[in-house]
Coordinates of C-alpha atoms and ligand atoms in Angstrom, one line a residue:
M28 CA 9.2 -15.1 4.7
T29 CA 12.9 -13.3 4.1
S30 CA 15.6 -12.0 6.6
P31 CA 15.8 -8.4 6.0
S32 CA 18.6 -5.9 5.0
A33 CA 20.2 -2.9 5.9
V34 CA 19.0 0.3 4.6
P35 CA 22.2 1.6 3.0
P36 CA 23.0 5.1 2.8
G37 CA 20.3 7.1 -0.4
G38 CA 18.4 3.7 -0.1
T39 CA 15.8 3.3 -2.0
V40 CA 12.1 2.1 -1.5
S41 CA 13.2 -1.3 -2.1
D42 CA 16.1 -1.2 0.1
Y43 CA 13.4 0.5 2.6
Y44 CA 10.5 -2.7 2.6
S45 CA 13.8 -4.9 2.1
S46 CA 14.5 -4.0 5.9
L47 CA 11.7 -3.8 7.4
G48 CA 9.5 -6.3 5.6
P49 CA 10.2 -9.3 7.4
L50 CA 9.6 -7.4 10.9
L51 CA 5.6 -5.8 9.0
Q52 CA 5.1 -9.5 8.3
M53 CA 6.0 -10.4 11.9
A54 CA 4.5 -7.8 13.1
W55 CA 2.3 -6.3 11.9
D56 CA 0.3 -8.6 8.6
D57 CA 1.7 -9.4 4.7
N58 CA -1.2 -7.2 4.4
F59 CA 1.5 -3.4 4.4
H60 CA -1.8 -0.7 5.2
F61 CA -3.6 0.0 7.7
G62 CA -6.5 -1.1 9.2
Y63 CA -10.1 -0.3 9.1
W64 CA -12.2 0.2 12.3
D65 CA -15.7 1.2 13.0
G66 CA -14.6 2.8 16.4
P67 CA -12.9 1.8 20.1
S68 CA -16.0 -0.8 20.5
D69 CA -14.1 -2.4 17.6
T70 CA -12.9 -6.0 18.5
R71 CA -11.1 -6.9 14.6
S72 CA -7.6 -7.7 14.5
V73 CA -5.3 -6.6 12.7
Q74 CA -5.8 -9.8 10.0
E75 CA -9.6 -8.5 9.8
A76 CA -9.2 -4.6 9.7
T77 CA -6.5 -4.7 7.0
D78 CA -8.7 -7.2 4.6
R79 CA -11.3 -5.4 5.6
F80 CA -10.0 -1.6 4.0
T81 CA -9.0 -4.3 1.0
D82 CA -12.4 -5.8 1.1
L83 CA -14.2 -2.3 0.9
L84 CA -11.8 -0.8 -2.1
I85 CA -12.4 -4.1 -3.9
E86 CA -16.3 -2.5 -3.5
R87 CA -15.4 0.8 -5.0
L88 CA -13.5 -1.3 -7.7
R89 CA -16.7 -2.3 -9.9
V90 CA -14.3 -5.6 -11.9
G91 CA -15.2 -8.7 -11.9
P92 CA -14.8 -12.4 -14.1
G93 CA -12.9 -11.6 -17.1
D94 CA -11.8 -7.9 -15.8
R95 CA -8.7 -6.9 -16.2
V96 CA -7.0 -5.9 -12.7
L97 CA -3.9 -3.9 -12.1
D98 CA -2.0 -3.5 -9.1
V99 CA 0.2 -0.1 -8.3
G100 CA 2.5 -1.2 -5.4
C101 CA 1.5 -4.1 -4.5
G102 CA 2.9 -5.4 -2.1
I103 CA 4.0 -8.9 -1.3
G104 CA 0.2 -9.7 -3.1
K105 CA -2.1 -10.5 -0.6
P106 CA -4.8 -7.9 -1.6
A107 CA -4.3 -8.9 -5.1
M108 CA -4.7 -12.2 -4.2
R109 CA -8.0 -11.1 -2.1
L110 CA -9.2 -9.4 -5.1
A111 CA -8.7 -12.1 -7.6
S112 CA -10.6 -13.8 -5.1
A113 CA -14.1 -11.9 -4.5
T114 CA -14.6 -11.1 -7.9
G115 CA -13.4 -13.4 -10.6
A116 CA -10.8 -10.7 -11.8
G117 CA -7.5 -10.8 -13.8
V118 CA -5.0 -8.6 -11.7
L119 CA -1.7 -7.6 -12.1
G120 CA 0.5 -6.7 -9.8
I121 CA 3.8 -3.9 -9.9
T122 CA 6.0 -3.8 -7.7
I123 CA 9.6 -1.6 -7.2
S124 CA 11.0 -4.3 -5.4
E125 CA 12.7 -7.5 -6.8
L126 CA 12.3 -9.3 -3.8
Q127 CA 8.4 -8.2 -3.8
V128 CA 7.7 -9.9 -6.9
K129 CA 9.4 -12.9 -5.9
Q130 CA 6.8 -13.6 -2.4
A131 CA 4.1 -12.6 -3.6
T132 CA 4.4 -15.2 -7.6
E133 CA 5.3 -18.2 -4.4
S134 CA 2.0 -17.2 -2.2
A135 CA 0.1 -16.5 -5.4
R136 CA 1.5 -20.2 -6.7
L137 CA 0.4 -21.8 -3.1
A138 CA -3.2 -20.9 -2.9
E139 CA -3.5 -21.6 -6.6
L140 CA -4.2 -18.5 -7.9
S141 CA -1.6 -18.7 -10.4
D142 CA -4.0 -18.4 -13.8
R143 CA -5.2 -15.5 -12.7
V144 CA -3.2 -13.5 -10.7
A145 CA 0.2 -12.2 -11.3
F146 CA 3.9 -10.0 -10.4
Q147 CA 6.1 -8.0 -11.9
Y148 CA 9.4 -5.7 -11.8
A149 CA 8.1 -2.6 -12.5
D150 CA 8.4 1.5 -12.3
A151 CA 4.3 2.5 -11.6
M152 CA 6.0 6.4 -12.9
A153 CA 7.1 4.2 -16.4
M154 CA 4.6 1.5 -16.8
P155 CA 6.0 -0.7 -19.8
F156 CA 2.2 -1.6 -20.3
G157 CA -0.1 0.0 -23.4
D158 CA -2.7 2.5 -23.6
G159 CA -6.2 1.3 -22.2
S160 CA -4.9 -1.9 -21.1
F161 CA -6.4 -2.2 -18.0
D162 CA -10.4 -2.1 -17.1
A163 CA -9.5 -1.1 -13.5
V164 CA -6.0 0.2 -11.0
L165 CA -5.5 -0.7 -7.3
A166 CA -2.9 1.8 -6.1
F167 CA -3.0 0.2 -2.3
E168 CA -1.2 3.0 0.6
S169 CA 1.8 2.8 -2.9
I170 CA 0.8 6.0 -4.4
N171 CA 2.8 8.4 -0.9
H172 CA 6.5 6.9 -2.4
M173 CA 5.8 8.2 -5.7
D174 CA 5.0 11.9 -7.6
R175 CA 2.0 12.0 -7.4
P176 CA 1.4 14.1 -10.5
T177 CA 3.1 11.8 -12.9
A178 CA 2.8 8.4 -10.9
L179 CA -1.5 9.3 -12.2
R180 CA -0.5 10.6 -15.0
E181 CA 0.2 7.0 -15.7
M182 CA -2.6 4.8 -14.2
A183 CA -4.4 7.1 -16.6
R184 CA -3.1 5.8 -19.5
V185 CA -2.9 2.5 -19.1
L186 CA -6.1 2.6 -17.9
R187 CA -10.0 1.9 -20.9
P188 CA -11.8 4.5 -21.2
G189 CA -14.9 4.2 -18.3
G190 CA -12.0 2.7 -16.1
R191 CA -11.6 3.5 -12.5
V192 CA -8.7 4.9 -10.4
V193 CA -9.3 3.2 -7.2
L194 CA -6.4 4.4 -3.6
T195 CA -5.3 5.3 -0.8
D196 CA -2.6 8.3 0.1
V197 CA -1.5 8.6 3.4
T198 CA -1.9 12.5 4.6
P199 CA -0.7 14.9 7.2
P200 CA -1.5 15.0 9.9
G201 CA -4.1 18.3 10.2
D202 CA -1.5 20.1 12.6
G203 CA 0.3 21.1 11.0
S204 CA 3.6 19.5 11.6
Y205 CA 3.7 17.9 8.7
Q206 CA 7.5 19.2 6.8
P207 CA 8.1 17.7 3.9
D208 CA 12.4 16.6 3.4
D209 CA 14.3 17.5 0.7
D210 CA 16.1 14.1 1.6
P211 CA 16.2 11.7 -1.2
A212 CA 16.9 8.8 1.6
V213 CA 12.9 10.0 2.2
V214 CA 11.9 6.8 0.6
T215 CA 7.6 8.6 1.8
S216 CA 5.6 12.5 1.2
L217 CA 2.6 13.3 1.7
T218 CA -0.1 15.7 0.3
R219 CA -3.0 17.1 2.3
L220 CA -6.8 15.4 0.9
E221 CA -7.4 19.2 0.7
D222 CA -4.8 19.0 -3.5
W223 CA -6.5 15.9 -4.3
P224 CA -9.3 16.9 -6.7
G225 CA -6.6 19.4 -8.5
L226 CA -4.4 16.0 -9.2
V227 CA -7.2 14.4 -9.8
G228 CA -8.3 16.6 -12.5
D229 CA -5.0 17.3 -14.3
A230 CA -4.9 13.3 -15.4
G231 CA -7.3 13.7 -16.7
L232 CA -9.6 11.7 -14.7
V233 CA -13.1 12.5 -13.1
L234 CA -12.8 12.5 -8.9
D235 CA -16.1 10.2 -8.1
E236 CA -15.0 10.3 -4.7
L237 CA -12.3 11.9 -1.8
T238 CA -13.2 10.2 1.9
D239 CA -10.9 11.3 5.0
V240 CA -11.0 7.9 6.4
T241 CA -8.2 8.7 9.5
E242 CA -11.3 8.1 12.2
N243 CA -11.1 4.7 11.0
T244 CA -7.9 4.0 10.9
K245 CA -6.2 5.8 13.3
D246 CA -5.0 2.4 15.5
T247 CA -3.4 1.6 13.1
A248 CA -0.1 3.0 14.8
N249 CA 0.0 1.2 18.1
R250 CA -2.1 -1.2 16.9
M251 CA 2.2 -2.1 14.8
I252 CA 3.5 -0.4 18.6
D253 CA 1.8 -3.2 20.4
G254 CA 2.9 -6.1 17.4
I255 CA 6.4 -4.7 17.0
L256 CA 6.5 -4.9 21.1
R257 CA 4.6 -8.8 21.3
C258 CA 7.6 -9.8 18.4
R259 CA 10.0 -8.8 19.1
R260 CA 11.8 -11.4 20.9
E261 CA 10.9 -13.7 18.4
F262 CA 12.1 -11.4 15.2
E263 CA 15.2 -11.1 16.9
A264 CA 16.1 -15.4 17.3
R265 CA 15.3 -15.7 14.3
H266 CA 16.6 -12.7 12.1
G267 CA 19.4 -11.6 13.9
V268 CA 19.2 -8.4 13.4
S269 CA 17.6 -6.3 16.2
V270 CA 14.3 -4.7 16.1
Q271 CA 15.6 -1.1 17.0
E272 CA 18.0 -1.3 14.5
V273 CA 15.5 -2.6 11.6
L274 CA 13.4 0.7 12.8
D275 CA 16.2 3.7 12.5
A276 CA 17.0 2.5 9.4
A277 CA 13.3 2.8 8.5
K278 CA 13.1 6.1 9.6
S279 CA 15.8 7.5 8.1
A280 CA 13.9 7.5 5.1
L281 CA 10.5 8.1 6.5
P282 CA 9.7 11.4 7.3
T283 CA 8.5 12.1 11.0
V284 CA 4.8 11.7 10.8
P285 CA 3.1 10.0 14.0
S286 CA -0.5 10.3 14.2
A287 CA -0.4 10.5 10.3
G288 CA -3.7 10.2 8.6
C289 CA -5.8 7.8 5.2
A290 CA -8.0 9.2 2.5
I291 CA -10.0 6.6 0.1
V292 CA -10.0 8.0 -3.4
V293 CA -12.0 7.0 -6.0
A294 CA -11.7 8.5 -10.1
H295 CA -13.0 7.3 -13.3
K296 CA -11.3 7.4 -16.8
P297 CA -13.5 10.3 -18.6
Ligands
SAM5 C1 3.0 0.8 2.2 S1 3.6 -1.0 0.8 C2 1.8 -1.4 0.1 C3 1.7 -2.4 -0.6 C4 0.4 -3.2 -1.1 N1 -0.6 -2.3 -1.7 C5 -1.2 -3.8 0.4 O1 -1.4 -3.1 0.4 O2 -0.1 -5.3 0.8 C6 3.5 0.2 -0.7 C7 4.3 -1.0 -2.1 O3 4.4 0.7 -3.3 C8 5.1 -0.1 -4.3 N2 6.2 0.9 -4.4 C9 6.0 1.8 -4.3 N3 7.1 3.0 -5.8 C10 7.0 1.6 -6.1 C11 7.0 2.3 -7.3 N4 7.3 3.8 -8.5 N5 7.1 1.4 -8.8 C12 6.1 0.4 -8.7 N6 5.9 -0.2 -6.9 C13 6.2 1.0 -5.9 C14 6.6 -0.6 -2.5 O4 7.8 -1.3 -3.3 C15 5.5 -1.3 -1.6 O5 5.0 -2.9 -2.7

């Protein structure tokens, strides 16, 4: 666990996660993504529901021992380690945050997975890898921080022919309340579900699946608020910074989306 630093004016994605990451770890989980529940009667904990969402994407990757998977926007490495353990594949996680590389690398070492799971700093929109270097690409709730066409072209480039891209994206509420923000300090942008077939095709990929899973992920916001309220005192005592300050800083970096949705996108390189 690291101490949060403030998001400076005009802050980057990396600043945003340096600030919010420690709170997310305490109030949510080391999985920095939505939970997946069957419905109101599903009693899974946040840890179980976020791991379950990882498992749903792992199934779709269809990889096994000897395969090499790129995890684009790997956070602090929990999904990459789960993927490697479940499939036997090797995983390289990339993130735009040096802090996350450090945390993820340490977690892989502690889990004795360093021989098959590694992490490095890289920008997904200009990846330092050769064409066709990976058998599959996972991008779990990260493309919402990127220029989607550029990131998708890069994913298609580093993927071998026949390889699959499995990703999730955050989608705007269906009521039209989301307004794109031109402010460069806003590090997330949303695109509609209907835009995805075009985005995938323009990147030279073939769409295999586009699933709206909002009904399964929509409890995330309420559960996150519960988690924050539960850990508030402990977080403030441990880090010497108020939760409100962290949330205010994060707000300046996020568009106002009270009820964001979630989509799974699966595609392959012909
Ligand atoms: C919501 S977190 C998801 C983390 C992880 N996939 C998970 O599910 O736990 C978004 C991640 O995308 C990464 N990211 C955002 N923009 C990026 C970029 N241009 N290149 C590489 N990683 C990026 C962030 O650093 C962060 O690790």
